Coordinates of C-alpha atoms and ligand atoms in Angstrom, one line a residue:
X1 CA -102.0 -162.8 55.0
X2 CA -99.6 -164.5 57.3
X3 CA -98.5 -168.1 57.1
X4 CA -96.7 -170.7 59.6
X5 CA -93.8 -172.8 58.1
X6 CA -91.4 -174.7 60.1
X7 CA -87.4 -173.9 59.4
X8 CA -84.7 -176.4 59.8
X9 CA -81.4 -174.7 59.1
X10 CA -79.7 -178.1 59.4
X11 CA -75.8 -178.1 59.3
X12 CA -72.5 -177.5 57.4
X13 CA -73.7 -175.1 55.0
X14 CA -77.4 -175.6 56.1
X15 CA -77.5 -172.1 58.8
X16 CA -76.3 -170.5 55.4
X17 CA -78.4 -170.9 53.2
X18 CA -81.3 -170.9 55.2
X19 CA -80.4 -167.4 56.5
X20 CA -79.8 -166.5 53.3
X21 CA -83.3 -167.6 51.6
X22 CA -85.1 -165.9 54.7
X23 CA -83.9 -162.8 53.9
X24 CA -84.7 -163.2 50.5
X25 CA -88.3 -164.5 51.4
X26 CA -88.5 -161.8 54.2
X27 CA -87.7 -159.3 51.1
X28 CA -90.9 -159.9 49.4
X29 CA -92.6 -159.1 52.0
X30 CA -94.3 -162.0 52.5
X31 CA -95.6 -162.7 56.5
X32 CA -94.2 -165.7 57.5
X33 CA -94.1 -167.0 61.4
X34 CA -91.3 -169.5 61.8
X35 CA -90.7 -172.0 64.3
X36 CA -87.6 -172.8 64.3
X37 CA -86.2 -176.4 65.0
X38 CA -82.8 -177.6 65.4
X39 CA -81.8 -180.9 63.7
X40 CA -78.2 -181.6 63.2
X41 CA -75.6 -184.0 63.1
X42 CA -74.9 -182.6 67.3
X43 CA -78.8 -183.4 68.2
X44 CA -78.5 -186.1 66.5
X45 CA -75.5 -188.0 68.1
X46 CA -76.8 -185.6 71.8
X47 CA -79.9 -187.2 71.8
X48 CA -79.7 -190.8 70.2
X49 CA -82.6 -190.3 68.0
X50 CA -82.5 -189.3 64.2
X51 CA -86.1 -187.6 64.3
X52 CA -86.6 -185.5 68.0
X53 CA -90.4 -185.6 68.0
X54 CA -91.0 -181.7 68.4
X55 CA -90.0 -181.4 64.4
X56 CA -92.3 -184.0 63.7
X57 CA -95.2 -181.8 65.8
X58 CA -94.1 -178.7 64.4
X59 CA -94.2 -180.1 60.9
X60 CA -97.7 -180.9 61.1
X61 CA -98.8 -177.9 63.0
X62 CA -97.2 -175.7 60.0
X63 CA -98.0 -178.3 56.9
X64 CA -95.0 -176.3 55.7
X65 CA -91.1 -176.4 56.2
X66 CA -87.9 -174.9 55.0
X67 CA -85.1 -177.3 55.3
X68 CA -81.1 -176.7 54.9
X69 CA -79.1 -180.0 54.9
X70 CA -78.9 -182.4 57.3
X71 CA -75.4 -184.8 57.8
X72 CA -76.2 -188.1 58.8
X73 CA -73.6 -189.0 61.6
X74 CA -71.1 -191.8 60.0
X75 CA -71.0 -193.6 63.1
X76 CA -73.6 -195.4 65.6
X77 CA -75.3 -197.0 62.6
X78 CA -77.9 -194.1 62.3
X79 CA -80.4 -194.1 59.5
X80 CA -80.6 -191.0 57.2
X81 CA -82.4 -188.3 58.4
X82 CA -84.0 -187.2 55.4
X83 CA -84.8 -190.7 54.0
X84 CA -86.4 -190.8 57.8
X85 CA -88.5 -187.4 57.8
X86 CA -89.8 -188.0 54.3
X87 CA -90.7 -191.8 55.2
X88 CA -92.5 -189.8 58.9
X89 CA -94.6 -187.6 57.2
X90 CA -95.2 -189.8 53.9
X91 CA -93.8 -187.5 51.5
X92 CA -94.1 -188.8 48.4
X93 CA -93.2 -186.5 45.7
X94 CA -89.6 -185.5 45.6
X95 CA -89.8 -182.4 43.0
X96 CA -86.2 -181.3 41.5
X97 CA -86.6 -178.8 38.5
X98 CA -83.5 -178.3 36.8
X99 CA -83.0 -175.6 34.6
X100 CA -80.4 -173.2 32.8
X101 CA -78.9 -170.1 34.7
X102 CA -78.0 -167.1 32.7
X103 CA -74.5 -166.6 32.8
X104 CA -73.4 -169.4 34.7
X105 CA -70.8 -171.3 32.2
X106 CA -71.3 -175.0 31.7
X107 CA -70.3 -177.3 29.0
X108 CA -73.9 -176.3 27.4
X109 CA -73.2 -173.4 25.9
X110 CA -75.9 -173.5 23.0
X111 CA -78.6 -175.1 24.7
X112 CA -81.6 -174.5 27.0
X113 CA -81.9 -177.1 29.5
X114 CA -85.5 -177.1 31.5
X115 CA -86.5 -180.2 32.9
X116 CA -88.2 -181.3 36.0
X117 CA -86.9 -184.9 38.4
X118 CA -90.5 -186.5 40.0
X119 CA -88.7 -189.0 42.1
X120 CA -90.6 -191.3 44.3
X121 CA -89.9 -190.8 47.9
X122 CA -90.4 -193.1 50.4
X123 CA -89.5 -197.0 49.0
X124 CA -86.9 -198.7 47.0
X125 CA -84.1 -199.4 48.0
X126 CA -84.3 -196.7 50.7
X127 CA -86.9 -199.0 52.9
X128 CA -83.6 -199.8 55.4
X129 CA -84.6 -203.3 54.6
X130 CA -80.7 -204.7 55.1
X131 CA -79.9 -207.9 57.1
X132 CA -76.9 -210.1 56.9
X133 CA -77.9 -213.3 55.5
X134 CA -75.0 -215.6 56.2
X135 CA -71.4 -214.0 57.5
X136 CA -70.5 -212.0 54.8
X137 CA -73.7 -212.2 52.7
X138 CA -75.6 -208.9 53.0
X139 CA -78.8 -208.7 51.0
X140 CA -80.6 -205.4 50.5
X141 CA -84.2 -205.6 50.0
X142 CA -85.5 -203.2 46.8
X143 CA -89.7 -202.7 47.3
X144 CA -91.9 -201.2 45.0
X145 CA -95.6 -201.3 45.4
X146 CA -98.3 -200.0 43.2
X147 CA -99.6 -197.7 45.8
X148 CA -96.6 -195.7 45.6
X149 CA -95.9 -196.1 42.0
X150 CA -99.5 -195.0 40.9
X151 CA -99.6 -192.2 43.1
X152 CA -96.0 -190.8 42.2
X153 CA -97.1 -190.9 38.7
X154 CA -100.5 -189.6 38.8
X155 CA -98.5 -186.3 40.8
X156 CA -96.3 -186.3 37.6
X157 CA -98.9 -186.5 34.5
X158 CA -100.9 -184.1 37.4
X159 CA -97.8 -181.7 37.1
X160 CA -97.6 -181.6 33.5
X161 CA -101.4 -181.3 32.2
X162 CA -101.6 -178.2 34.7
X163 CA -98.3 -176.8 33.7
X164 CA -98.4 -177.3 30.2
X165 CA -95.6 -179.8 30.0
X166 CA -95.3 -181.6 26.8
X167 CA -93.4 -184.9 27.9
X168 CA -92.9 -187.6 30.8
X169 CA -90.3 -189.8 30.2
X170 CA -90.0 -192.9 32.7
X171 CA -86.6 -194.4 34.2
X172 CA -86.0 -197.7 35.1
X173 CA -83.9 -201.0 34.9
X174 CA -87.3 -203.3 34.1
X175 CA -85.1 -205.3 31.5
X176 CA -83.2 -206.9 35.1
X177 CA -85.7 -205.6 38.1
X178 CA -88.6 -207.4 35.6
X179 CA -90.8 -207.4 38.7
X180 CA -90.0 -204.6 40.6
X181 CA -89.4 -201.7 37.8
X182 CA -91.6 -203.8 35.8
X183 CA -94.3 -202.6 38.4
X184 CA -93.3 -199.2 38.6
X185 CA -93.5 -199.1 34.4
X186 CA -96.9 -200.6 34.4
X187 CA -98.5 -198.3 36.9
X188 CA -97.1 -195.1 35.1
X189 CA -98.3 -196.7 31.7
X190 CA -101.6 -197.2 33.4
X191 CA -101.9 -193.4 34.5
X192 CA -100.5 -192.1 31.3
X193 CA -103.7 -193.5 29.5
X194 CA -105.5 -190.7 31.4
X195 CA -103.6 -187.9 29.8
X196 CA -103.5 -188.6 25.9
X197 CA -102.3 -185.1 26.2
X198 CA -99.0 -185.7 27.3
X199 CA -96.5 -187.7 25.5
X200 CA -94.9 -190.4 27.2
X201 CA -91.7 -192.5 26.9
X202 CA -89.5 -194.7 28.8
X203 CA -85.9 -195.1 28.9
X204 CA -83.6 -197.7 30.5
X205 CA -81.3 -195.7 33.7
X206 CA -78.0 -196.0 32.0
X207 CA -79.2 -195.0 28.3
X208 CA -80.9 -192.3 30.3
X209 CA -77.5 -190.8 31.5
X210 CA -75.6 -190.9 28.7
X211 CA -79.5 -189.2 26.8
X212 CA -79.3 -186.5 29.6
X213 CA -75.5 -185.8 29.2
X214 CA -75.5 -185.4 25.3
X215 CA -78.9 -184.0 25.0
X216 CA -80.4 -182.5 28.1
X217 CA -82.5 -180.4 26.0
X218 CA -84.5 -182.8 24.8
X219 CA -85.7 -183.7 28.2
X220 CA -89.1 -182.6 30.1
X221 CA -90.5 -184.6 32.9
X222 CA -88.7 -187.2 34.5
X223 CA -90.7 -189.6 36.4
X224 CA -88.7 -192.3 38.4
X225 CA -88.4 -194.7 41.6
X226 CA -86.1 -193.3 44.4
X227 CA -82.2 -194.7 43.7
X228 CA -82.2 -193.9 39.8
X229 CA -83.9 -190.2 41.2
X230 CA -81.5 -189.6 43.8
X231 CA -78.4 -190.3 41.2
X232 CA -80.3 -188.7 38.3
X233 CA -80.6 -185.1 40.5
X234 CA -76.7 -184.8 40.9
X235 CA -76.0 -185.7 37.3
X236 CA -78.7 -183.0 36.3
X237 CA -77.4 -180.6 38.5
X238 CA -73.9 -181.0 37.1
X239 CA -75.2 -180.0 33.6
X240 CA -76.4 -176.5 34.7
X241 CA -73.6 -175.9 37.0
X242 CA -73.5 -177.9 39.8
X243 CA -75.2 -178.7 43.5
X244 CA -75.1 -174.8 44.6
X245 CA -78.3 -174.1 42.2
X246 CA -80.5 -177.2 42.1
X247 CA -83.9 -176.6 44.4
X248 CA -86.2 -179.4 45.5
X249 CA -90.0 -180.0 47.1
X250 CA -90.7 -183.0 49.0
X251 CA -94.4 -183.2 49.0
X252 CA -97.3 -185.2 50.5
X253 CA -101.3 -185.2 50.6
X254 CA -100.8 -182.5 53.7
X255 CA -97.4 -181.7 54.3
X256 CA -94.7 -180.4 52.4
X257 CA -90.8 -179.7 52.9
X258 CA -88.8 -177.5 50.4
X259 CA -85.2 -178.2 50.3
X260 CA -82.2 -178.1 47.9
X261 CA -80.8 -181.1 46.3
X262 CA -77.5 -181.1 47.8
X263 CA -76.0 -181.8 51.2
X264 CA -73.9 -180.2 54.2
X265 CA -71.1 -179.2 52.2
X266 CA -68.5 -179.6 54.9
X267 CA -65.7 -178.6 52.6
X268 CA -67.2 -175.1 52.3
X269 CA -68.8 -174.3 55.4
X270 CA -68.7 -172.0 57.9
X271 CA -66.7 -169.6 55.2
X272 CA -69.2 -167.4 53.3
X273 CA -68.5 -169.1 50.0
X274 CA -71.9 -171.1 49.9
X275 CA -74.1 -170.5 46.3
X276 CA -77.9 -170.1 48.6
X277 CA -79.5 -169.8 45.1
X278 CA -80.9 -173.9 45.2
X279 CA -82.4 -172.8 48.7
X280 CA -83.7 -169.4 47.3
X281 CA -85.4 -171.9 44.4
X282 CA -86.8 -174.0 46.7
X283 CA -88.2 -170.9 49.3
X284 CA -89.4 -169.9 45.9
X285 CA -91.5 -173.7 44.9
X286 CA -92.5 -172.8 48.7
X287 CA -94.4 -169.9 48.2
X288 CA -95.8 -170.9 45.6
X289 CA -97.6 -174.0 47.3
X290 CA -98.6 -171.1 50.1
X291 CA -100.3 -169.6 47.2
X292 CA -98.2 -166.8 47.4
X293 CA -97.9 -166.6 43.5
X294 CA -96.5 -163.0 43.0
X295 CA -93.7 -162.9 45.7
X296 CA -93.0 -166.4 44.2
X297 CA -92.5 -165.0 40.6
X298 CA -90.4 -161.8 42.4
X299 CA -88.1 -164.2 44.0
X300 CA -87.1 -166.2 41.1
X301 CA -87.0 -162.9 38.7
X302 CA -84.8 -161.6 41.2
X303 CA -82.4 -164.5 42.0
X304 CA -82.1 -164.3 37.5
X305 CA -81.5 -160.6 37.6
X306 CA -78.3 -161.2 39.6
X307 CA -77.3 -164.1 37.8
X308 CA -78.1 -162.0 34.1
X309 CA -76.0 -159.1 35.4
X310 CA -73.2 -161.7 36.2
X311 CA -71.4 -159.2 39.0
X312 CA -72.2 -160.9 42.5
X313 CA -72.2 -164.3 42.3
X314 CA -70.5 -167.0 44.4
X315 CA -67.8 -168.8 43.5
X316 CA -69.1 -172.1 42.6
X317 CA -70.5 -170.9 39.5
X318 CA -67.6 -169.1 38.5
X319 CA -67.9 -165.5 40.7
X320 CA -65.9 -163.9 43.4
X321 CA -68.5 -163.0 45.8
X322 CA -69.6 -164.4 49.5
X323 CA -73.0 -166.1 50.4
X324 CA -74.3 -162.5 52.4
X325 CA -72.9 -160.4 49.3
X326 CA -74.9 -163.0 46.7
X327 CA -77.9 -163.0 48.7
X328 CA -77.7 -158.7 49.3
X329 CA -77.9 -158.4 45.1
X330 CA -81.0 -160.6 45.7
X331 CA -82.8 -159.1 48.3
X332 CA -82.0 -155.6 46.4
X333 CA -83.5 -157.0 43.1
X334 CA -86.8 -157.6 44.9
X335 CA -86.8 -154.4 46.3
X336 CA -86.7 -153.0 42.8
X337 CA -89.4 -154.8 41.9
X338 CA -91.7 -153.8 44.3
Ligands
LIG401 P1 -72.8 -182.2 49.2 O1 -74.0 -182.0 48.3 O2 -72.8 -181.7 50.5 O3 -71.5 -181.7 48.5 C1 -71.0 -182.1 47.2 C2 -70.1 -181.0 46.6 O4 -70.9 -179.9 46.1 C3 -69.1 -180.4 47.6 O5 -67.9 -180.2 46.9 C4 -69.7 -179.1 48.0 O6 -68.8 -178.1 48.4 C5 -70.5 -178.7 46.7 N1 -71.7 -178.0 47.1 C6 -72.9 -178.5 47.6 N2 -73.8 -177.5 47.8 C7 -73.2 -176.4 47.5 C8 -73.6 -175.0 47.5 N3 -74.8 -174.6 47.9 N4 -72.7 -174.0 47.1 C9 -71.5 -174.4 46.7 N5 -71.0 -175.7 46.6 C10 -71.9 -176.6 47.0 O7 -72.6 -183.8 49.2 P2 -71.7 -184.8 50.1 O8 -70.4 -184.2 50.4 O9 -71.8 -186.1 49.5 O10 -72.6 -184.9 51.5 C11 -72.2 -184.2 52.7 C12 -73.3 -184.5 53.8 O11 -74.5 -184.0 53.4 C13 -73.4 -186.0 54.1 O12 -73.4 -186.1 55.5 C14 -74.8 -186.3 53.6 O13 -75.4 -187.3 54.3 C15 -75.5 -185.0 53.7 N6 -76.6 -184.8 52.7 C16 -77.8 -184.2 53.2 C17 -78.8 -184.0 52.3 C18 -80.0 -183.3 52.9 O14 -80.0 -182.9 54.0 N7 -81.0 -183.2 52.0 C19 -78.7 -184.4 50.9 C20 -77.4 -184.9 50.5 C21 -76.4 -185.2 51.4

């Protein structure tokens, strides 16, 4: 069967890591038509618009994209392009699993760390609501409705009675934000009643962080609003070894992007020495949702084969090797396979 999906390769690191998960994709031999769209900090700053209206099209003609990262031009006041594109296509469900790599070192040596980030997508304190009040006064407007709450949380206790997941654990700041977390907390209490199944708990952000840092393997489900999710994916990532290996879903009723959880990386690009593994993760959540189950599984056993074996990885995580030689062990792992 052959499927659509739109790729982004983004910039920085973005052209990458894309190239890199293609191949790996391309390796299962999965048929996959893409249409390719450029959005980068260039078209950005070229064209005076943050979302060119072709990706938007293309988007909804595929249901399905690939995304490398995006920089958001410093200057000329432009809002982010990826709060913007998940806000366009009303993608809700930010999915971030986060889970331990053989033989990448971290300061976890004797723990298994397998939890999954359900951060809500499209509110909070990313609404853009800013305005300057009086000279100097700058007031930042936080929303939360229950439309958006109950529905990120149904997706969540969704997730874990079909997956088998034992636990959801809320994070939030409702002791201060009374009325705004408070409202997030209430719907997810309201939803957890429907899954007696899964247990459910709620901690306050910063007891959360410290929780996560001394015992990340007590964690299962996260379910949170957008800012505490957004700082809450880095911190994770850091525990199993950083940004290079940390995938991501952004997913609505229709549409659905899959993209890593970190950024541009203009420190390391352009030289080879980008880890594509968080991109090969999320090309891997990606089929999947095509219902491409088996090359899924292939992909993922593959991309742990190389790490288990320890010789070709990048450098990130503690190897010598380049992005092309990384993503060849891959690509020859599913080949194995097959
Ligand atoms: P970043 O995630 O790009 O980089 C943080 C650090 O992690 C850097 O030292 C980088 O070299 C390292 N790193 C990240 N990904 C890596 C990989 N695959 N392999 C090896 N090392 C990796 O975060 P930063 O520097 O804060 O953001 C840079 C730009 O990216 C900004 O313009 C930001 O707006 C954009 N960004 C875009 C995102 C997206 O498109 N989804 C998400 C986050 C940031």
């Amino acid at each position: 069967m052959s499927h659509h999906a739109t790729l982004i390769p983004g910039d920085g690191i973005g052209p990458e890591v894309t190239a890199a998960a293609v191949r790996a994709v391309e390796a299962t031999g999965v048929n996959i038509q893409w249409e390719r769209c450029e959005l980068n900090e260039e078209v950005i700053l070229r064209r005076n618009e943050v979302l060119p209206p072709e990706i938007i099209a293309s988007i909804h003609r595929t249901k399905v994209g690939l995304k490398g990262p995006v920089t958001t031009p410093i200057a000329g006041g432009f809002p982010s392009v990826n709060v913007a594109l998940r806000k366009a296509l009303d993608l809700y469900a930010n999915v971030r699993p986060v889970r331990t790599l053989p033989g990448v070192k971290t300061r976890y040596t004797d723990v298994a760390i397998d939890m999954i980030i359900f951060r809500e997508n499209t509110e909070d304190l990313y609404a853009g609501l800013e305005h300057e009040v009086v000279k100097d006064v700058i007031t930042s407007i936080k929303v939360i409705t229950r439309v958006a709450s109950i529905r990120i949380a149904e997706y969540a206790f969704r997730y874990a009675r079909e997956n088998g997941r034992k636990r959801i654990t809320s994070v939030h700041k409702a002791n201060i934000m009374k009325l705004s977390d408070g409202m997030f907390l209430r719907c997810a209490r309201e939803v957890a009643l429907g899954y007696p199944e899964v247990e459910y708990r709620e901690l306050i952000v910063d007891n959360a962080c410290m929780q996560l840092v001394m015992h990340p393997e007590r964690f299962d489900l996260l379910l949170m609003p957008n800012l505490y999710g957004d700082i809450v994916s880095d911190l994770t990532a850091g525990l199993v070894g950083g940004l290079g290996l940390v995938p991501g879903a952004n997913i609505g009723e229709k549409l659905a992007i899959f993209e890593a959880v970190h950024g541009s990386a203009p420190d390391i690009a352009g030289k080879g020495l980008a880890n594509p593994t968080a991109l090969m993760f999320s090309a891997e959540m990606m089929l999947t949702h095509l219902g491409e189950i088996e090359a899924a599984k292939r992909l993922g056993l593959a991309v742990r084969a190389v790490y288990e074996r320890g010789e070709k990885l990048t450098c990130d995580v503690g190897g010598a090797c380049s992005t092309a030689e990384f993503t060849s062990a891959v690509v020859k792992e599913i080949q194995k396979q097959q």
